[in-house]
XYZ file of N, CA and C in Angstrom:
669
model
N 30.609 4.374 -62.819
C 30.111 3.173 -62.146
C 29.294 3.589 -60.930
N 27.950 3.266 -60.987
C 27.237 3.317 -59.665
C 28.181 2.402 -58.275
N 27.893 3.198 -57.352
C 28.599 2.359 -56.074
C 27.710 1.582 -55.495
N 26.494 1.313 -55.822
C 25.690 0.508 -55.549
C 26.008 -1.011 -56.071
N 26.578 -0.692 -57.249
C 26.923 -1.805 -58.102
C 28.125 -2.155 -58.055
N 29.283 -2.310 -57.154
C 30.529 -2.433 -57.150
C 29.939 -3.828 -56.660
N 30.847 -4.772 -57.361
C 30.785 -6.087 -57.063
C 31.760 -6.824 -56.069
N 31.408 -8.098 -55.845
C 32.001 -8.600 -54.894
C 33.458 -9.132 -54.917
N 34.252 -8.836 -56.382
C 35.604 -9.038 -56.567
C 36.313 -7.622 -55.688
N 35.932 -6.142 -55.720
C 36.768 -5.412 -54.419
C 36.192 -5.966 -53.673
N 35.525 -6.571 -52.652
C 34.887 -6.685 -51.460
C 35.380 -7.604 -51.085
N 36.249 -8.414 -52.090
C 37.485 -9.684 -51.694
C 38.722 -9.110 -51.570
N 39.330 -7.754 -52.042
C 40.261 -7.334 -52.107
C 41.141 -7.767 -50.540
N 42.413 -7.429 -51.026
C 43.313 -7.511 -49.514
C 43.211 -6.287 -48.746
N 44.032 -6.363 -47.089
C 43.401 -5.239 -46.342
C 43.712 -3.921 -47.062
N 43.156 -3.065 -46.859
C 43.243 -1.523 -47.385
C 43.390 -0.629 -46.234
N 44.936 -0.075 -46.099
C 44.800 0.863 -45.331
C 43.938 2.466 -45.859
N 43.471 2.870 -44.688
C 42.538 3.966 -45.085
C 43.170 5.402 -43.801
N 42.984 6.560 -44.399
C 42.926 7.374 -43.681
C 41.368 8.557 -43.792
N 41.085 8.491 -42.763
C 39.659 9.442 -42.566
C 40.160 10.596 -41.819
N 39.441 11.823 -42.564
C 39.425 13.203 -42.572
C 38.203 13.636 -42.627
N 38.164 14.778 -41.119
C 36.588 15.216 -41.061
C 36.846 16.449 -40.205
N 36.246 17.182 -40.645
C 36.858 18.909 -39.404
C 36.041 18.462 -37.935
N 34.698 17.984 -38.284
C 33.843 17.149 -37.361
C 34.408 15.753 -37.022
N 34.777 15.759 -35.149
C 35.422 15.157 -34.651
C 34.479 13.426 -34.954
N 33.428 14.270 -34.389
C 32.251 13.100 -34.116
C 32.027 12.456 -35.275
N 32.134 13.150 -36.595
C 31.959 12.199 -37.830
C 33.419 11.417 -37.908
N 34.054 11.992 -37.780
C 35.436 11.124 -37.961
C 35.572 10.077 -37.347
N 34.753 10.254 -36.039
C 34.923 8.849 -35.205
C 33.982 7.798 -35.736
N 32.737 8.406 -36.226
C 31.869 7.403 -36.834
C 31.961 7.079 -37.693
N 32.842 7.426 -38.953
C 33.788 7.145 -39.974
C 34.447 5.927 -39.740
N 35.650 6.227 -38.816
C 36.598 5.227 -38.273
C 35.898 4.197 -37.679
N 35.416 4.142 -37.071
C 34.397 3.195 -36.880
C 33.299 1.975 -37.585
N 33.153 2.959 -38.791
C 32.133 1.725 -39.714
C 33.277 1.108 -40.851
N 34.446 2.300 -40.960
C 35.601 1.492 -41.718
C 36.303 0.073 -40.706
N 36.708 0.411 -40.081
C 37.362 -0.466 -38.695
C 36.468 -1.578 -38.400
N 35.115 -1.362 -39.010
C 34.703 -2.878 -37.926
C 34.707 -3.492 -39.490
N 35.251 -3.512 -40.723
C 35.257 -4.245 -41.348
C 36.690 -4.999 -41.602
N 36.966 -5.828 -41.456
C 38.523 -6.787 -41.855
C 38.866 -6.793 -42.752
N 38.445 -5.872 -44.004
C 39.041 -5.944 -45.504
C 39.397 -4.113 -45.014
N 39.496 -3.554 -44.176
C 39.917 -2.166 -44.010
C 40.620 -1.524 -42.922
N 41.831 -1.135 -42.555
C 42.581 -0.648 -41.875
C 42.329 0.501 -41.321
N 41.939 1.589 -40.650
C 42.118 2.775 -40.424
C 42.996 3.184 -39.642
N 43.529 3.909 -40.312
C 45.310 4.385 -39.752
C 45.497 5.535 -38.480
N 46.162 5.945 -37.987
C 45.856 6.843 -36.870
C 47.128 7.746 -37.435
N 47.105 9.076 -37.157
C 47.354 10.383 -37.629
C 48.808 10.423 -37.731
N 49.749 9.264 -37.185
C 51.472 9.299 -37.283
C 51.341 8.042 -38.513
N 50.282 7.441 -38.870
C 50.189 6.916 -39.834
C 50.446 6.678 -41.268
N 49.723 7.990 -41.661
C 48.982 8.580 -42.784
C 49.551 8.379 -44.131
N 50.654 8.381 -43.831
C 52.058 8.380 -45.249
C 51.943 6.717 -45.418
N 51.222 5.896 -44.866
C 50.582 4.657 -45.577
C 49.647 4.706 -46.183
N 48.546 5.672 -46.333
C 47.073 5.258 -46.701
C 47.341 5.065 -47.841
N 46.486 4.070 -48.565
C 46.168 4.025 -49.866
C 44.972 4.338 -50.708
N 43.901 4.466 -49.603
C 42.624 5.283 -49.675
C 42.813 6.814 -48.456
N 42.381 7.824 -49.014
C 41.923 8.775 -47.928
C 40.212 8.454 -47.974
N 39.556 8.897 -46.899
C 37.985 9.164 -46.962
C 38.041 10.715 -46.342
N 37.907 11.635 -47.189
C 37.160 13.067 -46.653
C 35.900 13.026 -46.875
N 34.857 13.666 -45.204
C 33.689 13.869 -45.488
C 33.194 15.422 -44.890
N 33.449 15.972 -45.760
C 33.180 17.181 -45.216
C 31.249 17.943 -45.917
N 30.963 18.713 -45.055
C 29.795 19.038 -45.314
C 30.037 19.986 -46.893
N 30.761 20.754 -47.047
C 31.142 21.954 -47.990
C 32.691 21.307 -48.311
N 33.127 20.933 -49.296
C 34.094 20.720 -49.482
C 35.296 22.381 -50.158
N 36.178 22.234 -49.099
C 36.766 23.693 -49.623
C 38.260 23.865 -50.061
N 39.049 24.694 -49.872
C 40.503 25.055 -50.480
C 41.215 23.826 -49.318
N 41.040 24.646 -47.831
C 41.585 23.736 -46.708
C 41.280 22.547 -47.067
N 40.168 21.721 -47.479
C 40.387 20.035 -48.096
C 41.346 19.424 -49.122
N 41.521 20.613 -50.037
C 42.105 20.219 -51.238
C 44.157 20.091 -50.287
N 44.220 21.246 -49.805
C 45.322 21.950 -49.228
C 45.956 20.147 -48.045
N 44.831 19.942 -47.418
C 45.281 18.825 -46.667
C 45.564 17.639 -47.526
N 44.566 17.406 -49.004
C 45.198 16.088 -49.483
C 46.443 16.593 -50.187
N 46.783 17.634 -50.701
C 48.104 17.831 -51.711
C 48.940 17.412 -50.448
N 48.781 17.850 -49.416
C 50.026 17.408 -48.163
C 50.243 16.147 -47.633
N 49.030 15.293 -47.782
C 49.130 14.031 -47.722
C 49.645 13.527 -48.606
N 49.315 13.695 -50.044
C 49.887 13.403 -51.425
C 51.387 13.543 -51.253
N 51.836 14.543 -50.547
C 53.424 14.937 -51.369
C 53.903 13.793 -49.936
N 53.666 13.707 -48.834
C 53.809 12.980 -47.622
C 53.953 11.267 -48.131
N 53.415 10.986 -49.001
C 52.598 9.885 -49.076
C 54.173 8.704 -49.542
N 53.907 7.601 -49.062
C 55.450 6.649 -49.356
C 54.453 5.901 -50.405
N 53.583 6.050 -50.695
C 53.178 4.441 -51.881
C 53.126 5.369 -53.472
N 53.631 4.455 -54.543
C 53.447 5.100 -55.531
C 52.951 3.993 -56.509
N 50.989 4.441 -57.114
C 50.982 5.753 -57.004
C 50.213 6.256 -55.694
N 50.498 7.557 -55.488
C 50.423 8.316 -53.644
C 48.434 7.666 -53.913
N 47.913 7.876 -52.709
C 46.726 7.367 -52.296
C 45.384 8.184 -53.008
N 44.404 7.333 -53.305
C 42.944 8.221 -53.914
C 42.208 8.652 -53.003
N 41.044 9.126 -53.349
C 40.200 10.077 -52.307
C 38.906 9.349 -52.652
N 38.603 9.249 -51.497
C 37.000 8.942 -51.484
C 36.269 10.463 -50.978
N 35.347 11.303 -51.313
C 35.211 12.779 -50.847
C 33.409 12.338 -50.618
N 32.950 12.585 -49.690
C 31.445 12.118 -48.974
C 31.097 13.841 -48.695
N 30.098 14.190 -49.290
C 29.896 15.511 -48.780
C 28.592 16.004 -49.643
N 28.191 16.696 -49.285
C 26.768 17.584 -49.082
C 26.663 18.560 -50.055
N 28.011 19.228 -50.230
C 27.864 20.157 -51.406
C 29.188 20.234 -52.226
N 29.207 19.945 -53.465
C 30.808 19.493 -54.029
C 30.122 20.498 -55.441
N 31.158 21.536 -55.147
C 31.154 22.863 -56.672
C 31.923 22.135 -57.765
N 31.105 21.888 -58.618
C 31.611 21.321 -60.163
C 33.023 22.151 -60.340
N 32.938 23.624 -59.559
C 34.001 23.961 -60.589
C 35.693 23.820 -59.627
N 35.058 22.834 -58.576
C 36.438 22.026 -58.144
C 36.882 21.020 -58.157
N 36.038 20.736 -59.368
C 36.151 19.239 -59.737
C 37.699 18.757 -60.531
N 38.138 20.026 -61.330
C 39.296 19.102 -61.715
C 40.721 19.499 -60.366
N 40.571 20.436 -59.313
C 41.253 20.440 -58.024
C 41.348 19.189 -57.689
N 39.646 18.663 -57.111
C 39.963 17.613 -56.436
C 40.598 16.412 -57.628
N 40.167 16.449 -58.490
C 41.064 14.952 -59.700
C 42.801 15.230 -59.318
N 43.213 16.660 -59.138
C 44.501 16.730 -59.034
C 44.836 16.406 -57.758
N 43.895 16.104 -57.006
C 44.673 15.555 -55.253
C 43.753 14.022 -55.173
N 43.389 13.688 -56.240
C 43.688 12.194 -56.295
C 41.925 11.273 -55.824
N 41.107 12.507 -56.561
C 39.721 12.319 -56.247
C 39.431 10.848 -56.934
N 38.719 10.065 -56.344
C 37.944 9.282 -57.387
C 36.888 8.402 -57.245
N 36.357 8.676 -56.398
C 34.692 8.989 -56.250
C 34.118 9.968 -54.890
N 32.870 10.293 -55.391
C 31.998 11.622 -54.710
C 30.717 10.870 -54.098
N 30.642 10.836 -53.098
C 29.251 10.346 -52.644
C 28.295 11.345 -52.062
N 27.166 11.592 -51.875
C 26.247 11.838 -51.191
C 26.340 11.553 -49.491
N 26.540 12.780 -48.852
C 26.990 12.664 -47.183
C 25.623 11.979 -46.799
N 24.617 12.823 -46.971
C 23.167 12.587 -46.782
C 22.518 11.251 -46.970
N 23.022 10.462 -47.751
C 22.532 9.444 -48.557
C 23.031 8.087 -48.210
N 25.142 8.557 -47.709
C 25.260 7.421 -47.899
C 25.502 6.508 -46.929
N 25.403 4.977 -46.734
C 25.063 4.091 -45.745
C 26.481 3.623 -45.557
N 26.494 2.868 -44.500
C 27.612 2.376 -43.952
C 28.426 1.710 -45.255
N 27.219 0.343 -45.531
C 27.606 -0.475 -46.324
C 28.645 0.349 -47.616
N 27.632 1.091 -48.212
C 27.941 1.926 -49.171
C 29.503 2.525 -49.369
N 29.616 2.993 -47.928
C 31.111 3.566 -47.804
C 31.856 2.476 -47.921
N 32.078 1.662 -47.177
C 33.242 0.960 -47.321
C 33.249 -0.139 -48.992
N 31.893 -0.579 -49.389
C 32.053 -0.597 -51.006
C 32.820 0.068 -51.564
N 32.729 1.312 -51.081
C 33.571 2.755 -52.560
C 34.877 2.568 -51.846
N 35.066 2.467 -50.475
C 36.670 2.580 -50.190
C 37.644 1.074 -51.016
N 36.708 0.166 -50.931
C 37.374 -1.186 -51.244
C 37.380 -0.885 -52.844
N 36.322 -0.698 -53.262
C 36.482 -0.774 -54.960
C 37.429 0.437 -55.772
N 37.292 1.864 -55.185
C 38.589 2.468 -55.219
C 40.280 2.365 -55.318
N 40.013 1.105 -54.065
C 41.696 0.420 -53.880
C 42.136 0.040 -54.538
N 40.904 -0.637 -55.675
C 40.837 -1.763 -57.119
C 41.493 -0.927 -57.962
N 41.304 0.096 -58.308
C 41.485 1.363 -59.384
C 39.465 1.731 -60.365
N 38.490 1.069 -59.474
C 37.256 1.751 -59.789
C 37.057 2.881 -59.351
N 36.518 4.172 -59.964
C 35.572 5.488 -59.709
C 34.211 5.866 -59.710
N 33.515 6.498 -58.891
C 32.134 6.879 -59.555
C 32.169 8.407 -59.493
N 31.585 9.195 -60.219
C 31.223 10.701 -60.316
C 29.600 10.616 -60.557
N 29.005 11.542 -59.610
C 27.679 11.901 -60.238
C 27.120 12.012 -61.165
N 25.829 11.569 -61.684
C 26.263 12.246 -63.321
C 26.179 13.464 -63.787
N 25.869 14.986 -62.965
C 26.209 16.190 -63.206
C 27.957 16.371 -63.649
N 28.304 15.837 -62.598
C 30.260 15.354 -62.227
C 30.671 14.818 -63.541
N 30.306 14.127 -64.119
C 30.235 13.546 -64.866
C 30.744 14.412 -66.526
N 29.450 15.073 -66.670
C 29.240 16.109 -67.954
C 30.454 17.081 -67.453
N 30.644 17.326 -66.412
C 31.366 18.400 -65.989
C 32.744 18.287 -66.129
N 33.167 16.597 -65.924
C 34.587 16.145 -66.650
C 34.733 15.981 -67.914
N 34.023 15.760 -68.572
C 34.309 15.667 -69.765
C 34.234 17.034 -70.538
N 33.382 18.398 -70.022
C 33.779 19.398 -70.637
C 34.717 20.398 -70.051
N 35.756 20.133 -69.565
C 37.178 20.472 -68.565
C 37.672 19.773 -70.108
N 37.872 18.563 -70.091
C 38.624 17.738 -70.769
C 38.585 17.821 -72.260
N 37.605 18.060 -72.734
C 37.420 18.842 -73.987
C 37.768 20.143 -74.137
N 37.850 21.112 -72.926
C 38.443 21.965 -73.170
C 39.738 22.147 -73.241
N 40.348 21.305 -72.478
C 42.262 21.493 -72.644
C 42.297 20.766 -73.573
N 41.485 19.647 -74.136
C 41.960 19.120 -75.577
C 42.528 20.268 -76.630
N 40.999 20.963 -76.731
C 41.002 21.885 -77.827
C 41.731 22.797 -77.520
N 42.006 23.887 -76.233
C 42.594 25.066 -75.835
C 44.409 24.556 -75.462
N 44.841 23.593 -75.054
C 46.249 23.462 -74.448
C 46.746 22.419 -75.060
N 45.927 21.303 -75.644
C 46.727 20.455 -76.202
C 47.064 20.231 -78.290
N 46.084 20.859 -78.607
C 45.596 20.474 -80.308
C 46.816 21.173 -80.760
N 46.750 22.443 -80.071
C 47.287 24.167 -80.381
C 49.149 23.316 -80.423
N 49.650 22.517 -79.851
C 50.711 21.826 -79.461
C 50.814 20.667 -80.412
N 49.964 20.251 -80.840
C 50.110 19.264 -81.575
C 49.740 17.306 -80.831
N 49.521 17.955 -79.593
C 49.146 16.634 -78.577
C 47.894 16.312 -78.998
N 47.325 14.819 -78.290
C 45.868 14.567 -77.947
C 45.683 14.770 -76.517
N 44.602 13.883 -76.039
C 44.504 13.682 -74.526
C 44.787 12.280 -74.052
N 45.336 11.566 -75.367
C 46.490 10.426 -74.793
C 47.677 10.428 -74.126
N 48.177 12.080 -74.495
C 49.574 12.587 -74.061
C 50.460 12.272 -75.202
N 50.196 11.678 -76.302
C 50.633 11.751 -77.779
C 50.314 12.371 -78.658
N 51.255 12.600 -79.568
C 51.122 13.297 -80.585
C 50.377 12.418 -81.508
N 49.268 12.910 -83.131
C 49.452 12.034 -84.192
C 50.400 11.145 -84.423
N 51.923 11.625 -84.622
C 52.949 10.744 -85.171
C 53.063 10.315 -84.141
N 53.499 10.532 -83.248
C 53.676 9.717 -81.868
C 53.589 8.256 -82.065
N 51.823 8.528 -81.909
C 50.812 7.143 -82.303
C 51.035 5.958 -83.320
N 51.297 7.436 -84.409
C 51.657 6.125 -85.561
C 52.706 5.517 -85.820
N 53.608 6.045 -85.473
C 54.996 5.010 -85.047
C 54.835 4.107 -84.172
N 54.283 4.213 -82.875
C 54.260 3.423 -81.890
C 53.515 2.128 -82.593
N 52.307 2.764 -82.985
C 51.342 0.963 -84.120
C 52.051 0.719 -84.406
N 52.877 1.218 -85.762
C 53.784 0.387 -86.392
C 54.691 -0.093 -86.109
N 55.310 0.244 -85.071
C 56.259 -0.142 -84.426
C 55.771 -2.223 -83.669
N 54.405 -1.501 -82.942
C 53.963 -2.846 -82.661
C 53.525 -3.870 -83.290
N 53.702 -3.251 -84.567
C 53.098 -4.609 -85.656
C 54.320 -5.046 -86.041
N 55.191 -4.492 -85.162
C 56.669 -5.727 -85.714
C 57.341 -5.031 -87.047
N 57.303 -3.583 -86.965
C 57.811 -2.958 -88.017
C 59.329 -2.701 -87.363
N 60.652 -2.309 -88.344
C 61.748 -1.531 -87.924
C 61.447 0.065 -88.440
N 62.703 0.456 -88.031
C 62.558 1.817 -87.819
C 62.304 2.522 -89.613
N 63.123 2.032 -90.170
C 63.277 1.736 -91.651
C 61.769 1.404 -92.734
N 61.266 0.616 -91.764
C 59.920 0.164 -92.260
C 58.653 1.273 -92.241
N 59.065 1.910 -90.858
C 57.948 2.830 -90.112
C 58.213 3.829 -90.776
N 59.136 4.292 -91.109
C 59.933 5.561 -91.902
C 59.170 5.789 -93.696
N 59.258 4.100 -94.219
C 59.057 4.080 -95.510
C 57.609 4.191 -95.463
N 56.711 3.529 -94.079
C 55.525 3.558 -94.272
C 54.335 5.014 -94.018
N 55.238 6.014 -93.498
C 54.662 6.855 -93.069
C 55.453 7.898 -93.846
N 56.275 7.882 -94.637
C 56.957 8.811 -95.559
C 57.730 9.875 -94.869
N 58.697 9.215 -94.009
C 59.518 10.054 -93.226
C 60.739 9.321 -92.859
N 61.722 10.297 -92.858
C 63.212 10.024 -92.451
C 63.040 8.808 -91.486
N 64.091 8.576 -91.879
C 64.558 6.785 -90.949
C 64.900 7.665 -89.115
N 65.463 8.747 -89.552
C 66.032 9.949 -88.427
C 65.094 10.202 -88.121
N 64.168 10.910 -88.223
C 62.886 11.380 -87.845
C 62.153 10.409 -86.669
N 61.808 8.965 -87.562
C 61.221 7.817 -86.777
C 61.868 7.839 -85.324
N 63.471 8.074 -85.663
C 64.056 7.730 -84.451
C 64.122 9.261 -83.483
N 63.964 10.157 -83.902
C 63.494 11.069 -82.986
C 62.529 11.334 -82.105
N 61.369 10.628 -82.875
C 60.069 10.663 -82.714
C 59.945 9.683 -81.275
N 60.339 8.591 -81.370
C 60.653 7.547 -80.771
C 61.344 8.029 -79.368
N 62.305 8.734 -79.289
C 63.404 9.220 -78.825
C 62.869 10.051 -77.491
N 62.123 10.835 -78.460
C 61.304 12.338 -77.311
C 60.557 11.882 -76.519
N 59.187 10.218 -77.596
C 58.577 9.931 -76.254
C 59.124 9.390 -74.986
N 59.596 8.616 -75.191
C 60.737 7.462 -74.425
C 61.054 8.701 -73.492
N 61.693 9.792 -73.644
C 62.303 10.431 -72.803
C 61.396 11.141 -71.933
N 60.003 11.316 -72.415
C 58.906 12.217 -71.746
C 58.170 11.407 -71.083
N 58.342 10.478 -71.336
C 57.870 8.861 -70.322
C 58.045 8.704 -69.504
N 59.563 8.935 -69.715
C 60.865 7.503 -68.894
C 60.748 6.288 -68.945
N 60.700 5.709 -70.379
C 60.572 4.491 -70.995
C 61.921 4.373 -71.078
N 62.529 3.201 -71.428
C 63.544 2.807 -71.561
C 64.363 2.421 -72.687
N 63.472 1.764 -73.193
C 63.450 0.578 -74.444
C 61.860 0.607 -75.154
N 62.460 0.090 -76.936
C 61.221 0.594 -77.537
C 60.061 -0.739 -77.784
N 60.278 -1.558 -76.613
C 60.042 -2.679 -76.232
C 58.852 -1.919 -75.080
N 59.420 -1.552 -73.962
C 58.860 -0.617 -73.168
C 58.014 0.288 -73.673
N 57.942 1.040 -74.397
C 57.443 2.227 -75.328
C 56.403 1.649 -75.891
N 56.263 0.217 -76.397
C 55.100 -0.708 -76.842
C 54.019 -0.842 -75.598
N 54.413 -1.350 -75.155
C 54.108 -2.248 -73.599
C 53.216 -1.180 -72.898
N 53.903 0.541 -72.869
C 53.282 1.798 -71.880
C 51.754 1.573 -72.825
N 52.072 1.762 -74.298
C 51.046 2.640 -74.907
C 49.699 1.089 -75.051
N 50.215 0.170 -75.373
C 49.222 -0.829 -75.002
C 49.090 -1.032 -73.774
N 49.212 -1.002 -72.492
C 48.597 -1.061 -71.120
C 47.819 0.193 -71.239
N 48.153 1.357 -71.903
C 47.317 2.404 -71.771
C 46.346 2.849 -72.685
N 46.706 1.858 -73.485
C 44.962 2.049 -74.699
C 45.153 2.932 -75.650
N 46.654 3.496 -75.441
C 46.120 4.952 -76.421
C 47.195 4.159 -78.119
N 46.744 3.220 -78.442
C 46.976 2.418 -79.912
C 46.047 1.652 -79.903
């Protein structure tokens, strides 16, 4: 999603606490500042932080020490799930791109480029659960992601749903109002099996019920 184009449903959102990170004092203040004079945005002060629900890092070179401060905010953090990253910066190495996804990246702006307005768009539409990546960023996630498909997950028997084939196909059938008995006869496998199958995800979840187990995999698309 271009951040140009974030519409005016985040820009209605409720307040958003934010925390801003900058090694540069003076950007941080002018940070805090264009976040703060807006009333849909909070900026938190440093005994804060274990509220944010947005971070904003804007660093010129984004490096280890950036990544190192959000994992500490992350593990710090009381909201679950822990807070996303807005990352504003000048030079962002593709090949720390899936680092920053693991400390909760989810959009990259242009330091150079980007306008007041602009920022606090991406902080509000972020809060929403929207992202933008460049589109270099872009190609660059999806061939990370194709690669652990093929290299860490196939080799296992997973997808990049976090399911297996059978997984999947129990779970459909399951949601089309099948029993265990049904799913068993329809897929040519033990009535035991179904219920194993069933069993492992639930437990690798922490689903509960196979009511629940419906409910995860349809909120999450992967049926």
């Amino acid at each position: 999603m271009n951040p140009r184009s974030w519409t005016a449903d985040a820009e209605e959102a409720a307040i958003v606490a934010v925390a801003v990170h900058a090694t540069d004092p003076i950007t941080r203040l002018g940070a805090a500042n264009i976040l703060g004079g807006d009333g849909r945005v909070k900026v938190l002060a440093d005994d804060e932080l274990a509220r944010a629900e947005v971070v904003v890092v804007i660093e010129q070179s984004v490096s280890d020490g950036t990544f190192a401060f959000l994992r500490d905010l992350r593990a710090a953090s009381r909201l679950d799930p822990p807070p996303r990253c807005v990352i504003v910066t000048d030079n962002f190495r593709p090949d720390a791109l899936m680092s920053a996804v693991e400390c909760g990246m989810s959009a990259v702006l242009q330091r150079g480029t980007t306008g007041a307005d602009e920022l606090v768009r991406a902080v509000l539409a972020v809060s929403e659960g929207s992202a933008y990546l460049p589109p270099r960023l872009q190609g660059t996630l999806l061939a990370h992601l194709d690669r652990m498909r093929r290299d860490v997950l196939e080799p296992h028997g997973f997808t990049l749903s976090g399911l297996s084939g059978r997984e999947r196909d129990v779970l459909r059938l399951l949601a089309e109002g099948n029993s265990t008995g049904e799913i068993a006869a329809e897929l040519a496998y033990s009535e035991s099996t179904v219920k194993n199958v069933l069993y492992g995800l639930m437990r690798r979840h922490g689903l509960t019920t196979r009511a629940h187990a419906v409910a995860f995999a349809l909120r999450g698309g992967l049926i």
